[in-house]
mmCIF file of C-alpha atoms in Angstrom:
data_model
loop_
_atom_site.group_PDB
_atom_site.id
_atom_site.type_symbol
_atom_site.label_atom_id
_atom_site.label_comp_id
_atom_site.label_asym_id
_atom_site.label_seq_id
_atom_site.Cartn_x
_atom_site.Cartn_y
_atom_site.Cartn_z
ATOM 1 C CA UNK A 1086 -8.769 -17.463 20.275
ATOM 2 C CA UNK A 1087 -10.060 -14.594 22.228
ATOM 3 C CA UNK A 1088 -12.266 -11.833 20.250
ATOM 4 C CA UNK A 1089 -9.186 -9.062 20.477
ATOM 5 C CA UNK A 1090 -6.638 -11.245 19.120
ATOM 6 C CA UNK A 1091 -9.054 -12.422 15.652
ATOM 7 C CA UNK A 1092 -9.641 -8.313 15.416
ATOM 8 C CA UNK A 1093 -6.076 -8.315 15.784
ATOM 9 C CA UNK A 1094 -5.592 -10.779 12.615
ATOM 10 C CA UNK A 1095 -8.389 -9.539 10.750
ATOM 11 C CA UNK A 1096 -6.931 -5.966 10.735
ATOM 12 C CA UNK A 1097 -3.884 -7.047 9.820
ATOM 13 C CA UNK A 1098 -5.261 -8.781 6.432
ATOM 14 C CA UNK A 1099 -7.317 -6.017 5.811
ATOM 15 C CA UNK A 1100 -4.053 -3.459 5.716
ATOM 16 C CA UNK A 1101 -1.990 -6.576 4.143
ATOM 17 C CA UNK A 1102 -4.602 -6.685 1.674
ATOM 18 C CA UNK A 1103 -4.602 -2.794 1.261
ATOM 19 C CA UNK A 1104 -0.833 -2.543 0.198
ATOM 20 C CA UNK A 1105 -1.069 -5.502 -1.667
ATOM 21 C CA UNK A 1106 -3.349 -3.719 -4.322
ATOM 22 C CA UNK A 1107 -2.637 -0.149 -3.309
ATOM 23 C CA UNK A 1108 0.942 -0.881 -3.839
ATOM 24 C CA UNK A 1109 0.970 -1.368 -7.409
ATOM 25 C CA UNK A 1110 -1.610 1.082 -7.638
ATOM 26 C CA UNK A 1111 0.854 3.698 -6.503
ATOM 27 C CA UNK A 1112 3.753 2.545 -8.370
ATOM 28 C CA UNK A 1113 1.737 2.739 -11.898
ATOM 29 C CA UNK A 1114 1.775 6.712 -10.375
ATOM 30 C CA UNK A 1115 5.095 6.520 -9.740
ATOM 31 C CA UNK A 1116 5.854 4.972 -13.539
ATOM 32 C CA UNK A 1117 4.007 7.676 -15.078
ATOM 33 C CA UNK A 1118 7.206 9.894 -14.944
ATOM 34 C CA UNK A 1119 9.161 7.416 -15.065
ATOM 35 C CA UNK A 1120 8.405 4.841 -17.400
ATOM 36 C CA UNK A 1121 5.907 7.236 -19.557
ATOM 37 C CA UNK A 1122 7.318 8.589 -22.917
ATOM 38 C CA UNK A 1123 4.672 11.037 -23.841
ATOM 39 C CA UNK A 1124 1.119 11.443 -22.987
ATOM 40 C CA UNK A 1125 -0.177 8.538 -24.939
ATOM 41 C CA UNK A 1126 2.194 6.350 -22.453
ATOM 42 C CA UNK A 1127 0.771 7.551 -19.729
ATOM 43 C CA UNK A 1128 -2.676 7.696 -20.438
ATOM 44 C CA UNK A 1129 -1.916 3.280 -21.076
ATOM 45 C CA UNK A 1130 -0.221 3.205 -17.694
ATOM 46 C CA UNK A 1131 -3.508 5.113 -15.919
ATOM 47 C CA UNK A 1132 -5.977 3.149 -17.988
ATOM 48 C CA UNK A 1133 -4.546 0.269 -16.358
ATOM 49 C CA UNK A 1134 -6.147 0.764 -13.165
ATOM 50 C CA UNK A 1135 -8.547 3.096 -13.580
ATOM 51 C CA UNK A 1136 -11.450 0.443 -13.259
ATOM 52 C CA UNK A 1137 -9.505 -0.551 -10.045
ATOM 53 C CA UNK A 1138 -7.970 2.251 -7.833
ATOM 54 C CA UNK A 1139 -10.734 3.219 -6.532
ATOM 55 C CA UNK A 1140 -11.910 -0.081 -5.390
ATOM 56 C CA UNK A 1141 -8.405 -1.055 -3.679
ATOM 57 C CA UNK A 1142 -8.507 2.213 -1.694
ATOM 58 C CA UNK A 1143 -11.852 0.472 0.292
ATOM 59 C CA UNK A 1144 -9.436 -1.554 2.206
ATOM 60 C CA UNK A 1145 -7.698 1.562 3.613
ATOM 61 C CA UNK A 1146 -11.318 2.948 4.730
ATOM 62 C CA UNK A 1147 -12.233 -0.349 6.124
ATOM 63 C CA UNK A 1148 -8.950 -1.393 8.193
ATOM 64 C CA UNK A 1149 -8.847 2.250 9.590
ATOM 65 C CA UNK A 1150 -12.371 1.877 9.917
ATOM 66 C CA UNK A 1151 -11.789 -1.463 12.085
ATOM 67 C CA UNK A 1152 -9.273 -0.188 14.156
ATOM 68 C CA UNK A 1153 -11.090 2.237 14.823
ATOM 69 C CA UNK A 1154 -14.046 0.166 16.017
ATOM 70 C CA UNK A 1155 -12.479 -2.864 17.540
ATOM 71 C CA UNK A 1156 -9.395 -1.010 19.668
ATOM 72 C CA UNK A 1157 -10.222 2.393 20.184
ATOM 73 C CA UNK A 1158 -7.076 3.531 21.888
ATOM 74 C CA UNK A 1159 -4.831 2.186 19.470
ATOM 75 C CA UNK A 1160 -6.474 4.361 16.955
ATOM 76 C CA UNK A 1161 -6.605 7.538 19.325
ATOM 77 C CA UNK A 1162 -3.322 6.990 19.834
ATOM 78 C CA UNK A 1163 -1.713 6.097 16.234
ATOM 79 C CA UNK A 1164 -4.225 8.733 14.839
ATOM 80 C CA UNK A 1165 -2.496 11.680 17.107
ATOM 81 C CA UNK A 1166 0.661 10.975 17.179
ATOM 82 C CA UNK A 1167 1.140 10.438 13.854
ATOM 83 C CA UNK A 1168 -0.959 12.771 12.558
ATOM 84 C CA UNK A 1169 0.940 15.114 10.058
ATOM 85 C CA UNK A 1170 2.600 12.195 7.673
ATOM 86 C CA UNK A 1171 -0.982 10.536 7.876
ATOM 87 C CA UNK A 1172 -2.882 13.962 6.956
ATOM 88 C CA UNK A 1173 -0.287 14.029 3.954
ATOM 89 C CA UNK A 1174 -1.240 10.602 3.164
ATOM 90 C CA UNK A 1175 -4.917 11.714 3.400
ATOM 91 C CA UNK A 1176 -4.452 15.001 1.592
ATOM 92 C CA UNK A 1177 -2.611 13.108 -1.323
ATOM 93 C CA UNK A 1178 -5.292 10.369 -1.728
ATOM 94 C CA UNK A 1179 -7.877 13.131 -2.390
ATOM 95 C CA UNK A 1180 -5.616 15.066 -4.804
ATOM 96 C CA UNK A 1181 -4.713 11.812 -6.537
ATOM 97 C CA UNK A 1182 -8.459 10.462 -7.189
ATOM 98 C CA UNK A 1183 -9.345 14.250 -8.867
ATOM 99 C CA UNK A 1184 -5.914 13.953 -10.823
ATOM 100 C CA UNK A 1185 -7.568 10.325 -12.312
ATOM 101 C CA UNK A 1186 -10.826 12.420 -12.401
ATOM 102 C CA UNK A 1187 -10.125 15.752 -14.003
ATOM 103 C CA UNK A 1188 -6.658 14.909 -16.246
ATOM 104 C CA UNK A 1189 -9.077 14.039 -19.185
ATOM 105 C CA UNK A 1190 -11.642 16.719 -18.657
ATOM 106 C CA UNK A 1191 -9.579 19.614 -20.839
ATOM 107 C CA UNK A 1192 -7.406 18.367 -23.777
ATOM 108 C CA UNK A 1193 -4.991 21.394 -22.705
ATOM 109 C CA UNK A 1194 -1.522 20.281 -22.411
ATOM 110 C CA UNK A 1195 -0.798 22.177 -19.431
ATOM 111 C CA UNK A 1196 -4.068 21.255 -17.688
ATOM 112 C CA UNK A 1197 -2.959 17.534 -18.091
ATOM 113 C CA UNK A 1198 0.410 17.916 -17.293
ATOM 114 C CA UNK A 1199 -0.550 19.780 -13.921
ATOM 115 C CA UNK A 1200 -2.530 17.125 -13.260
ATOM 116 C CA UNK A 1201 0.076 14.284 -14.157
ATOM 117 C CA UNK A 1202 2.489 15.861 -11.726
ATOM 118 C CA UNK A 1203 0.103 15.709 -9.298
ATOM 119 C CA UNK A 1204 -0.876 12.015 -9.778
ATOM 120 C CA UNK A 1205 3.273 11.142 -9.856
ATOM 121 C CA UNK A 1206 4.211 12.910 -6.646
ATOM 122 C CA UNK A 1207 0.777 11.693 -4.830
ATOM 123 C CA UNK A 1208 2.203 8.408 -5.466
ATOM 124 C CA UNK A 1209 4.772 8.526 -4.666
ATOM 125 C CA UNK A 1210 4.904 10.209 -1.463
ATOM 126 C CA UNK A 1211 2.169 7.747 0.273
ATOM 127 C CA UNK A 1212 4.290 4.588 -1.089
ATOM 128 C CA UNK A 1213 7.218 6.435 1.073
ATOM 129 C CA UNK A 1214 5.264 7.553 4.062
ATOM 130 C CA UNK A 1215 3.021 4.740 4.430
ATOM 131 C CA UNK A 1216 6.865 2.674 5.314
ATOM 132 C CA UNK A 1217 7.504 5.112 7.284
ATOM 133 C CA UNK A 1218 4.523 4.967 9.566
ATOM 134 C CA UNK A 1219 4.966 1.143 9.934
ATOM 135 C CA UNK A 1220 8.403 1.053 10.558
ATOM 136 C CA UNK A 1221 7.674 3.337 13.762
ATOM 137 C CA UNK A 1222 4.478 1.168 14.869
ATOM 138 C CA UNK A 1223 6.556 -1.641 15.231
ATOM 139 C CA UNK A 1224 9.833 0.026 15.937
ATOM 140 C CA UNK A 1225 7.751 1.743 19.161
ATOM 141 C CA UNK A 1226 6.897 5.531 19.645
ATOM 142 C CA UNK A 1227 6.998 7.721 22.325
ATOM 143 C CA UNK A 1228 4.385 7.344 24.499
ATOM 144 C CA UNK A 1229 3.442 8.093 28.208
ATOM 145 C CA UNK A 1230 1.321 6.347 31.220
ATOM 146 C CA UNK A 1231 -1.810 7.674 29.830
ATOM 147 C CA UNK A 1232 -1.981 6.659 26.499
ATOM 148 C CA UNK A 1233 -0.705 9.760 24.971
ATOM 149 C CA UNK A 1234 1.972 10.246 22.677
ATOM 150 C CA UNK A 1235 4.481 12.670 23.988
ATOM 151 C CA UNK A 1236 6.788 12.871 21.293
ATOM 152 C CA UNK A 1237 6.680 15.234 18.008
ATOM 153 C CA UNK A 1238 7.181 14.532 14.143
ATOM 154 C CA UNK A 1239 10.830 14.086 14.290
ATOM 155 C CA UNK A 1240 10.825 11.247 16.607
ATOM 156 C CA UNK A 1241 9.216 9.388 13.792
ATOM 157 C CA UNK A 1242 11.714 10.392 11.149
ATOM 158 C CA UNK A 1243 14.502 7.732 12.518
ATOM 159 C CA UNK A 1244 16.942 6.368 10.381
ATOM 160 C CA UNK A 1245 14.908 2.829 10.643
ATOM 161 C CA UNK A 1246 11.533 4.995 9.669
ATOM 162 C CA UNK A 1247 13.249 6.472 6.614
ATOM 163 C CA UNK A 1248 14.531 3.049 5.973
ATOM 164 C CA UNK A 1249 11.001 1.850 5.735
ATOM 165 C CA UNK A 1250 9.808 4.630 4.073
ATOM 166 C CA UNK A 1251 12.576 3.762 1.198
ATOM 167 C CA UNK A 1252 12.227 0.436 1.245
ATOM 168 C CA UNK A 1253 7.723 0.230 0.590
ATOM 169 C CA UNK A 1254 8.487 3.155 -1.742
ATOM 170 C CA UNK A 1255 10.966 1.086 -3.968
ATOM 171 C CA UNK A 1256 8.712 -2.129 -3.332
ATOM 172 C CA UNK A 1257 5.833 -0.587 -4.464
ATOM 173 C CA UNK A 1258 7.563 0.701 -7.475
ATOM 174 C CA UNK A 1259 8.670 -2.639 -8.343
ATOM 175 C CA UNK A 1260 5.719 -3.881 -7.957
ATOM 176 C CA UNK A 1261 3.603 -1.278 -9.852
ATOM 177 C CA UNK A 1262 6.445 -2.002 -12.826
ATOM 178 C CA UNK A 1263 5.568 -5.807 -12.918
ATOM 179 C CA UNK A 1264 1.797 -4.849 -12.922
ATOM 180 C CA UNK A 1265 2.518 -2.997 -16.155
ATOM 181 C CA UNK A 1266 4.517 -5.773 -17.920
ATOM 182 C CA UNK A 1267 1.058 -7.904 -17.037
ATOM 183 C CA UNK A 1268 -1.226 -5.178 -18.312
ATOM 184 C CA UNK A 1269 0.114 -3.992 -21.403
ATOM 185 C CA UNK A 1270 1.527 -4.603 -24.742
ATOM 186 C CA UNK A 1271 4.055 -3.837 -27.286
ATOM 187 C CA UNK A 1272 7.103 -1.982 -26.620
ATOM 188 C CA UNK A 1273 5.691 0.006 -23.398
ATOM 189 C CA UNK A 1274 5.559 -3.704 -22.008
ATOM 190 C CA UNK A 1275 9.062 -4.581 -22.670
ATOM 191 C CA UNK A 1276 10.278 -1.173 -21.293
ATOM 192 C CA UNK A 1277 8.052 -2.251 -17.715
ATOM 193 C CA UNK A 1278 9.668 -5.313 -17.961
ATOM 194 C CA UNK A 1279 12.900 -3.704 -17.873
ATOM 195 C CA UNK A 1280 12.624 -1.607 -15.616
ATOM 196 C CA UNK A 1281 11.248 -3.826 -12.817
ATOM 197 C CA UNK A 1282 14.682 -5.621 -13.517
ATOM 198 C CA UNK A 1283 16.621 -2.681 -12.063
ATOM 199 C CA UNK A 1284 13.961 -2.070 -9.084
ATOM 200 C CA UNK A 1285 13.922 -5.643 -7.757
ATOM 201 C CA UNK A 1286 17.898 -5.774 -6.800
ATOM 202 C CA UNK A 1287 17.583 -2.302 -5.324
ATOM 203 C CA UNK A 1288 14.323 -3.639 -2.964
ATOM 204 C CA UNK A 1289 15.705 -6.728 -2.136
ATOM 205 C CA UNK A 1290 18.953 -4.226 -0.571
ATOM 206 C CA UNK A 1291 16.396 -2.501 1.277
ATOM 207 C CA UNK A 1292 13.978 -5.479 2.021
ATOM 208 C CA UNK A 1293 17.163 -7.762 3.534
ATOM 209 C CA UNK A 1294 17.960 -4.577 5.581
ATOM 210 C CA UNK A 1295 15.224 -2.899 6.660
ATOM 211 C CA UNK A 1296 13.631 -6.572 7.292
ATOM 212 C CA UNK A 1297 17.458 -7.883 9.465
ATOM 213 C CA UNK A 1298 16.865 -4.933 11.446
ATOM 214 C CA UNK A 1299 13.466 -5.396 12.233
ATOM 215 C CA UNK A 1300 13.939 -9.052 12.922
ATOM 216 C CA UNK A 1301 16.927 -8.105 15.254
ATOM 217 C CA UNK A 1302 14.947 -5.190 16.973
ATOM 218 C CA UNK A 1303 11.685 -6.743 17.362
ATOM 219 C CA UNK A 1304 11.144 -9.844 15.994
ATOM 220 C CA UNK A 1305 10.415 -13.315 16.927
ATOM 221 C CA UNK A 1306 9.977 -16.462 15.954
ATOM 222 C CA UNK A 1307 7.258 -16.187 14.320
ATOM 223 C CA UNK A 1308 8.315 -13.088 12.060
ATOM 224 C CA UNK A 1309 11.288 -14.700 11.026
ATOM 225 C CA UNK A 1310 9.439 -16.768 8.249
ATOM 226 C CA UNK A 1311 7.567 -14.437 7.169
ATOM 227 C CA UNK A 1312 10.937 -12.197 6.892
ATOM 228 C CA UNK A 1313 12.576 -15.414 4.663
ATOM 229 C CA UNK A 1314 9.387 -15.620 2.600
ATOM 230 C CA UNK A 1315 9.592 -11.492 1.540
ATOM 231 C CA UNK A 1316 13.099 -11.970 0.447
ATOM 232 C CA UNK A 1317 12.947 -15.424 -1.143
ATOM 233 C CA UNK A 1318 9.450 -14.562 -2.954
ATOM 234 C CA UNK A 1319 11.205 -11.102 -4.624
ATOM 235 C CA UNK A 1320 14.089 -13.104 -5.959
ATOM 236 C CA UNK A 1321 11.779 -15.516 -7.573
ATOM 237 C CA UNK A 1322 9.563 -12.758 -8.834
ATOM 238 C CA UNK A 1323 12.764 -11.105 -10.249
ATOM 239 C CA UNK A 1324 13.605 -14.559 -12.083
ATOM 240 C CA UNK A 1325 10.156 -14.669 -13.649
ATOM 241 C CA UNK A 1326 10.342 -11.075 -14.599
ATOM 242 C CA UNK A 1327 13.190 -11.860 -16.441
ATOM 243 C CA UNK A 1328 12.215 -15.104 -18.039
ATOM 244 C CA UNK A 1329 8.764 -13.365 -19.254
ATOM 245 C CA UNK A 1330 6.171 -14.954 -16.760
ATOM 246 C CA UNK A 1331 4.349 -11.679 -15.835
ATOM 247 C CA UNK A 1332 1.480 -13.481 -14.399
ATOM 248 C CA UNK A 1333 3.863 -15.295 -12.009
ATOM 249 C CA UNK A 1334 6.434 -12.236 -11.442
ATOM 250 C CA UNK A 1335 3.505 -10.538 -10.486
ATOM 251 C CA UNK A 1336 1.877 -12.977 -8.215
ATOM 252 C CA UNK A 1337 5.312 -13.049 -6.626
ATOM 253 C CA UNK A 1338 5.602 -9.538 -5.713
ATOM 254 C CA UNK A 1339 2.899 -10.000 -4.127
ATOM 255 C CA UNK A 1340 3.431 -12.543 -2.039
ATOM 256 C CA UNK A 1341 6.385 -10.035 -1.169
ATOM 257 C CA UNK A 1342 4.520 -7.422 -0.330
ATOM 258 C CA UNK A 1343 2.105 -9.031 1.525
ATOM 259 C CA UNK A 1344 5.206 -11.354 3.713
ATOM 260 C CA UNK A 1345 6.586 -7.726 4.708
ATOM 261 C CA UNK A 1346 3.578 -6.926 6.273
ATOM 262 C CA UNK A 1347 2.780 -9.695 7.711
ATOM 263 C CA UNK A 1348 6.257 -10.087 8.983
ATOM 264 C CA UNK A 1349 5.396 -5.983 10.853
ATOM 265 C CA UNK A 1350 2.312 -7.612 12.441
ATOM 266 C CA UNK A 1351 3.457 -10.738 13.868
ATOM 267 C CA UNK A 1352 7.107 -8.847 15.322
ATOM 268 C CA UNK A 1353 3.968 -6.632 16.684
ATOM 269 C CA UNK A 1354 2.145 -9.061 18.141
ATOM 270 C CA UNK A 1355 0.836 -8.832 21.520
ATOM 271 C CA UNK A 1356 1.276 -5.457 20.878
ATOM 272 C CA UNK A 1357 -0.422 -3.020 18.669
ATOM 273 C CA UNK A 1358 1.432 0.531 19.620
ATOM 274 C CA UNK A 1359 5.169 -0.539 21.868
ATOM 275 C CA UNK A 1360 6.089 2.559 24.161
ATOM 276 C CA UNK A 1361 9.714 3.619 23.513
ATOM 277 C CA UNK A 1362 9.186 5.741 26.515
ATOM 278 C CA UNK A 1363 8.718 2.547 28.753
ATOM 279 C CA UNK A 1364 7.737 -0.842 27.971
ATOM 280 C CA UNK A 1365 4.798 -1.075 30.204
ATOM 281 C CA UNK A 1366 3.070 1.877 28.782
ATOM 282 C CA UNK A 1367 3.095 -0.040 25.595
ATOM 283 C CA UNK A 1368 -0.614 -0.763 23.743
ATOM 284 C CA UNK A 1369 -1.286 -4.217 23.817
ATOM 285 C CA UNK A 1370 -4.392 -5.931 21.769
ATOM 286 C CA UNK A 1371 -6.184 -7.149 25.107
ATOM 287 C CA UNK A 1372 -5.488 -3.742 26.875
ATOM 288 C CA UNK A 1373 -6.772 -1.203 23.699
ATOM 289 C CA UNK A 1374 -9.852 -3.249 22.310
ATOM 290 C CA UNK A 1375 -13.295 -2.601 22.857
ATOM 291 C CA UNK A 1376 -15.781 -4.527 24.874
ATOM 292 C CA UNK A 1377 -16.314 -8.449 23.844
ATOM 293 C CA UNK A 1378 -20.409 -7.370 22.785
ATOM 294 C CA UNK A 1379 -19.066 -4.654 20.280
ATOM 295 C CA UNK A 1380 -16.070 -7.260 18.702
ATOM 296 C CA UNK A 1381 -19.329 -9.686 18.896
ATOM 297 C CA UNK A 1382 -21.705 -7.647 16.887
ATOM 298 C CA UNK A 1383 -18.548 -6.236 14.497
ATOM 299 C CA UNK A 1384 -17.908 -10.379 13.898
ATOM 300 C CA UNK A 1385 -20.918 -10.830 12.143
ATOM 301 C CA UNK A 1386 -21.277 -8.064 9.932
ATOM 302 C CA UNK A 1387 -17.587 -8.487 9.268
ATOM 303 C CA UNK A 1388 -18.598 -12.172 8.564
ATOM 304 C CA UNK A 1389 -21.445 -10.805 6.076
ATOM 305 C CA UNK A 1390 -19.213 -7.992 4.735
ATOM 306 C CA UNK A 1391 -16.403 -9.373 3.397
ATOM 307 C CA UNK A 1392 -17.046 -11.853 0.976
ATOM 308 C CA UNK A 1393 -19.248 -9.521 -0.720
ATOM 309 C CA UNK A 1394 -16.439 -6.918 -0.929
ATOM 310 C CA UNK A 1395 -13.499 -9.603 -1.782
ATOM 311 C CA UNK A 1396 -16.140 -11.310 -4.505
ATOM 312 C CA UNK A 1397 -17.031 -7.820 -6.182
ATOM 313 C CA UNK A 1398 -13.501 -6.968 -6.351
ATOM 314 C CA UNK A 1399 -12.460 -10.758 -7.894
ATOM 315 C CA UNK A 1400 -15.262 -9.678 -10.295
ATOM 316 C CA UNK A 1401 -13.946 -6.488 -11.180
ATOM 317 C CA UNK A 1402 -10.430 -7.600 -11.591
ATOM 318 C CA UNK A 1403 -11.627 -10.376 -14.030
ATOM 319 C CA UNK A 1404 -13.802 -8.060 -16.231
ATOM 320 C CA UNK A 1405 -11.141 -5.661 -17.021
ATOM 321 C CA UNK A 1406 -8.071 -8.424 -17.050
ATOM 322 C CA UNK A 1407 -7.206 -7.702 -20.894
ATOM 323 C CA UNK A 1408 -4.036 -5.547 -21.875
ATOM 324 C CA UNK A 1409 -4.330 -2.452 -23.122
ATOM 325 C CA UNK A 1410 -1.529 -0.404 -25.217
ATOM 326 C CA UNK A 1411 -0.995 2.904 -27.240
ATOM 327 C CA UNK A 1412 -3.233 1.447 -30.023
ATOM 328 C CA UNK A 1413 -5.876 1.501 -27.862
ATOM 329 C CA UNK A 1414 -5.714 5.139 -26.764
ATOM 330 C CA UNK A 1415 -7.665 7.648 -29.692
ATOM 331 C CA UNK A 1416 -5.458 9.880 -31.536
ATOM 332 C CA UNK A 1417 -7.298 12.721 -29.980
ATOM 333 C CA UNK A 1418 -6.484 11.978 -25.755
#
């Protein structure tokens, strides 16, 4: 295997690896408008990954971070063109982490509601955008002989794009929803549990379409399995949810979530950015990496790196694995 195509695969874990966490991370944001009675509920729902969020968004940092490093033109490129959805993905992070910061810092009620608001809609609007983004890397964007994308924003708002961008949004939802079954107790638990029934038909709609059309546009054989995978994992994970296996429900979504983007990468594959202009100005992963000494020396500290980061998050996970509920939240917050 040449240097380019392990980058290739490694950057493809590491953003696998981001929406696997991230995901349910936004769609406890999402839930905390609509699964949230009152305050108290949503104080449970944040609490349930506030030792976490900020860990899971060191994958995004690191596989932008990578691609950035390992196929510089591919980054230029994907960083230019698509630069207003992912400056509102950017700006919404950073509103989102001083939401988690600064809801609890005044027990005002409108203080904490502006700041709930703010952690729902920066939710949910990455969960959406983020599919929307992917959808038009693999779909293929405008782009001309030199590298340059020569389109504007509303070449990437296809019907295919907003497909996506429904599609990760009700995923992630779903996902986030099982999370919260696993995390908490008592009736808040039951009410996750029920609503992650009515999310998983609705992303399975999505995820058989917006995955067909993928697989018929750009696919391969070797996206087809992972395609099969998604859509066989979420109807097992909506099973469990149903029979009260959160553990396993849970485990299943995210096999889902991580099948969907792996399906994206390998219907990519040996491309990184397609041209819709003209398929020979497409990015490939031999033509847009960086020399074989800088993948060398970006090997071994990967090599170094990630174990560390993986192990500290395993850690992390298992220290703050109990549930938590409304008894567990002071009268006072």
């Amino acid at each position: 295997m040449h240097l380019h195509d392990f980058w290739f695969l490694l950057i493809a874990v590491l953003w696998t690896g981001y929406f696997f966490l991230e995901g349910f991370d936004f769609g406890i944001g999402v839930l905390t408008r609509l699964l949230a009675r009152d305050r108290t509920e949503r104080r449970v729902l944040i609490n349930t990954i506030g030792p976490v969020w900020d860990g899971n968004e060191v994958w995004l940092i690191t596989a932008a971070g990578a691609t950035f490093a390992a196929f510089p033109d591919w980054y230029a490129t994907l960083f230019s063109g698509f630069y207003l959805p992912l400056l509102a993905v950017l700006v919404c992070l950073i509103v989102r982490g001083v939401a988690f910061e600064y809801r609890h810092k005044r027990p005002g009620e409108r203080w904490q509601r502006n700041w709930e608001h703010a952690i729902f809609w920066c939710s949910l609007l990455p969960a959406f955008l983020w599919g929307v983004a992917f959808a038009n890397i693999v779909r293929g964007v405008p782009i001309g002989p030199d590298k340059n994308f020569t389109g504007d924003v509303l070449d990437l708002l296809s019907p295919y794009a907003l497909l996506g961008g429904l599609f990760t949004l009700v995923l992630f939802t779903f996902h986030g929803a099982v999370f919260a079954a696993l995390k908490t107790d008592g009736d808040i638990r039951h009410r996750a549990r029920a609503q992650a029934a009515w999310y998983g038909p609705a992303a399975v709609v999505l995820g058989a379409a917006f995955l067909g059309w993928t697989q018929a546009a750009s696919g391969n054989g070797r996206s087809l399995p992972a395609a099969v995978v998604a859509v066989v994992a979420l109807l097992v994970a909506l099973v469990l949810n149903r029979a009260g296996r959160e553990g396993w429900a849970f485990a299943l979504s995210g096999v889902t979530v991580a099948a969907v983007f792996a399906m994206i990468f390998l219907a990519l594959f040996p491309d990184v950015l397609p041209s819709s202009s003209d398929p020979a100005w497409s990015l490939t992963a031999a033509g847009s990496a960086s020399s074989p000494y800088t993948l060398k020396i970006m090997t071994w500290v990967a090599g170094f790196m990630t174990p560390l980061i993986i192990g500290y998050q395993a850690w992390t996970y298992w220290v703050f694995r109990q549930r938590i509920g409304t008894r567990h939240i002071p009268v006072a917050h």
